[in-house]
Amino acid sequence: MKPALIVHGGAWDIPDEAVGACISGCRSALDAGWSILSRGGSALDAVEAAIVVLEDDAVFDAGFGSHLNLEGRVECDAIVMDGATLRAGAVAGLQRIRNPIRLARAVLERCPHMMLVAEGAERFAKDNGIALCDPEELVSDAEREAWRLCSQDEHAAAHHRGHEQGTVGAVALDAQGGLFAGTSTGGTCCKLPGRVGDSPLIGCGCYADSTAGGVSCTGYGEAIMKIVMAKTAADLLRDHGGSFCVSDSSRDHASGTSASCAGDTAILAAREAVHILAQRTRGTGGLILLDCEGNPGFAFNTPRMAYAYVASDGSFFTSV
Ligand code: ASP
């Protein structure tokens, strides 16, 4: 099997001044994942490594530098899913974990359950050798300032100007045919404490099935959940593999890459899923995916999405 990798850093109204940081962050994540895959490593290791890079980068809304909730605290969610077994490891409402994707992986590999939340998830982390941090260590100066402005005034994107951020994700296929997808987020800014969006929910913010493909989503979680967007995209890949044809209207929600009805199933499935999001919920967002052969697809109906992938000729492509 030829390895494949695609990553994203969120679909939002990314301002011009943040474009460079989003591009270099996605590129570093791609490098981290690809250095594992290209040496014969596993898709699970590649997804984890790519997402750790994005979580550690304050430009993105995951791990350090996540948006703050209404009470001024970071609450992170993450998931990783195995396309071969359909098993997932998911965590939500974390306040003391630097790299939520590492804990999601520990749940996947070492827990009889598929999802743990809040204190229970943090206790599982401790019991499994994942260090807890001080919640303040996850708060960036820019997010603290944006939260201060939101609480004095009202929540407004303008308070986040220059550091609008997005959820992060990665999908990888390895040489042995292993397919994994992962998503990690700090959720939406000024959310109610305890709010969980689409990101860590199986089928909503992430899905992987080796018979179809792997998907990671970003955008307005309350809308993405309504159409179970990641599973919807995976079903489109499976049901239409090879002979996909979308309605002309869905081209309005294009990824910017031209695609034909005869092929490019991955691109067309991504577009159709975002089209369904817009049509059925009026919601905004985007997704990345790999079909089961490793062909990349992506689409969004926000002004921008940060993403990067390794093309079939081995070249790296990064865009915002
Ligand atoms: N989907 C995430 C959430 O609703 C936010 C994002 O993708 O930026 O929590």
PDB file of N, CA and C and ligand atoms in Angstrom, residues 12 61 166-167 185 187-188 195 197-199 218-221 224, ligand 1:
ATOM      1  N   TRP A  12     -12.236  28.352   9.267  1.00  0.00           N
ATOM      2  CA  TRP A  12     -12.790  29.570   9.847  1.00  0.00           C
ATOM      3  C   TRP A  12     -12.479  30.740   8.927  1.00  0.00           C
ATOM      4  N   ASP A  61      -6.671  25.850  17.604  1.00  0.00           N
ATOM      5  CA  ASP A  61      -7.574  25.682  18.739  1.00  0.00           C
ATOM      6  C   ASP A  61      -7.578  24.232  19.219  1.00  0.00           C
ATOM      7  N   GLY A 166      -8.744  27.151  14.641  1.00  0.00           N
ATOM      8  CA  GLY A 166      -9.612  26.023  14.346  1.00  0.00           C
ATOM      9  C   GLY A 166      -9.129  24.754  14.991  1.00  0.00           C
ATOM     10  N   THR A 167     -10.037  23.882  15.087  1.00  0.00           N
ATOM     11  CA  THR A 167      -9.794  22.494  15.453  1.00  0.00           C
ATOM     12  C   THR A 167      -8.725  21.911  14.526  1.00  0.00           C
ATOM     13  N   THR A 185      -9.571  19.360  19.635  1.00  0.00           N
ATOM     14  CA  THR A 185     -10.092  20.727  19.665  1.00  0.00           C
ATOM     15  C   THR A 185     -10.185  21.287  21.079  1.00  0.00           C
ATOM     16  N   GLY A 187     -12.663  23.403  21.232  1.00  0.00           N
ATOM     17  CA  GLY A 187     -14.085  23.750  21.110  1.00  0.00           C
ATOM     18  C   GLY A 187     -14.282  25.212  20.774  1.00  0.00           C
ATOM     19  N   THR A 188     -15.493  25.680  20.981  1.00  0.00           N
ATOM     20  CA  THR A 188     -15.819  27.049  20.585  1.00  0.00           C
ATOM     21  C   THR A 188     -15.531  28.032  21.719  1.00  0.00           C
ATOM     22  N   ARG A 195     -19.725  22.046  27.701  1.00  0.00           N
ATOM     23  CA  ARG A 195     -20.173  21.878  26.309  1.00  0.00           C
ATOM     24  C   ARG A 195     -19.198  20.958  25.539  1.00  0.00           C
ATOM     25  N   GLY A 197     -18.637  19.545  21.571  1.00  0.00           N
ATOM     26  CA  GLY A 197     -19.088  19.679  20.188  1.00  0.00           C
ATOM     27  C   GLY A 197     -18.965  18.372  19.422  1.00  0.00           C
ATOM     28  N   ASP A 198     -18.856  18.493  18.120  1.00  0.00           N
ATOM     29  CA  ASP A 198     -18.789  17.312  17.254  1.00  0.00           C
ATOM     30  C   ASP A 198     -17.461  16.566  17.352  1.00  0.00           C
ATOM     31  N   SER A 199     -16.386  17.334  17.652  1.00  0.00           N
ATOM     32  CA  SER A 199     -15.027  16.812  17.414  1.00  0.00           C
ATOM     33  C   SER A 199     -14.753  15.430  18.001  1.00  0.00           C
ATOM     34  N   THR A 218     -14.176  19.902  10.897  1.00  0.00           N
ATOM     35  CA  THR A 218     -13.997  21.141  11.643  1.00  0.00           C
ATOM     36  C   THR A 218     -15.150  22.084  11.302  1.00  0.00           C
ATOM     37  N   GLY A 219     -15.451  22.987  12.223  1.00  0.00           N
ATOM     38  CA  GLY A 219     -16.522  23.951  11.973  1.00  0.00           C
ATOM     39  C   GLY A 219     -17.486  24.013  13.129  1.00  0.00           C
ATOM     40  N   TYR A 220     -18.671  24.459  12.850  1.00  0.00           N
ATOM     41  CA  TYR A 220     -19.660  24.687  13.892  1.00  0.00           C
ATOM     42  C   TYR A 220     -20.232  23.347  14.371  1.00  0.00           C
ATOM     43  N   GLY A 221     -19.775  22.935  15.557  1.00  0.00           N
ATOM     44  CA  GLY A 221     -20.063  21.586  16.036  1.00  0.00           C
ATOM     45  C   GLY A 221     -21.542  21.262  16.134  1.00  0.00           C
ATOM     46  N   ILE A 224     -22.552  20.301  12.669  1.00  0.00           N
ATOM     47  CA  ILE A 224     -21.894  19.075  12.184  1.00  0.00           C
ATOM     48  C   ILE A 224     -22.517  17.831  12.817  1.00  0.00           C
TER      49      ILE A 224
HETATM   50  N1  ASP B   1     -15.936  21.678  15.623  1.00  0.00           N
HETATM   51  C1  ASP B   1     -15.371  22.323  16.779  1.00  0.00           C
HETATM   52  C2  ASP B   1     -16.407  22.372  17.859  1.00  0.00           C
HETATM   53  O1  ASP B   1     -17.546  22.688  17.571  1.00  0.00           O
HETATM   54  C3  ASP B   1     -14.854  23.694  16.495  1.00  0.00           C
HETATM   55  C4  ASP B   1     -13.942  23.811  15.301  1.00  0.00           C
HETATM   56  O2  ASP B   1     -13.914  22.959  14.438  1.00  0.00           O
HETATM   57  O3  ASP B   1     -13.182  24.777  15.225  1.00  0.00           O
HETATM   58  O4  ASP B   1     -16.063  22.170  18.990  1.00  0.00           O
END
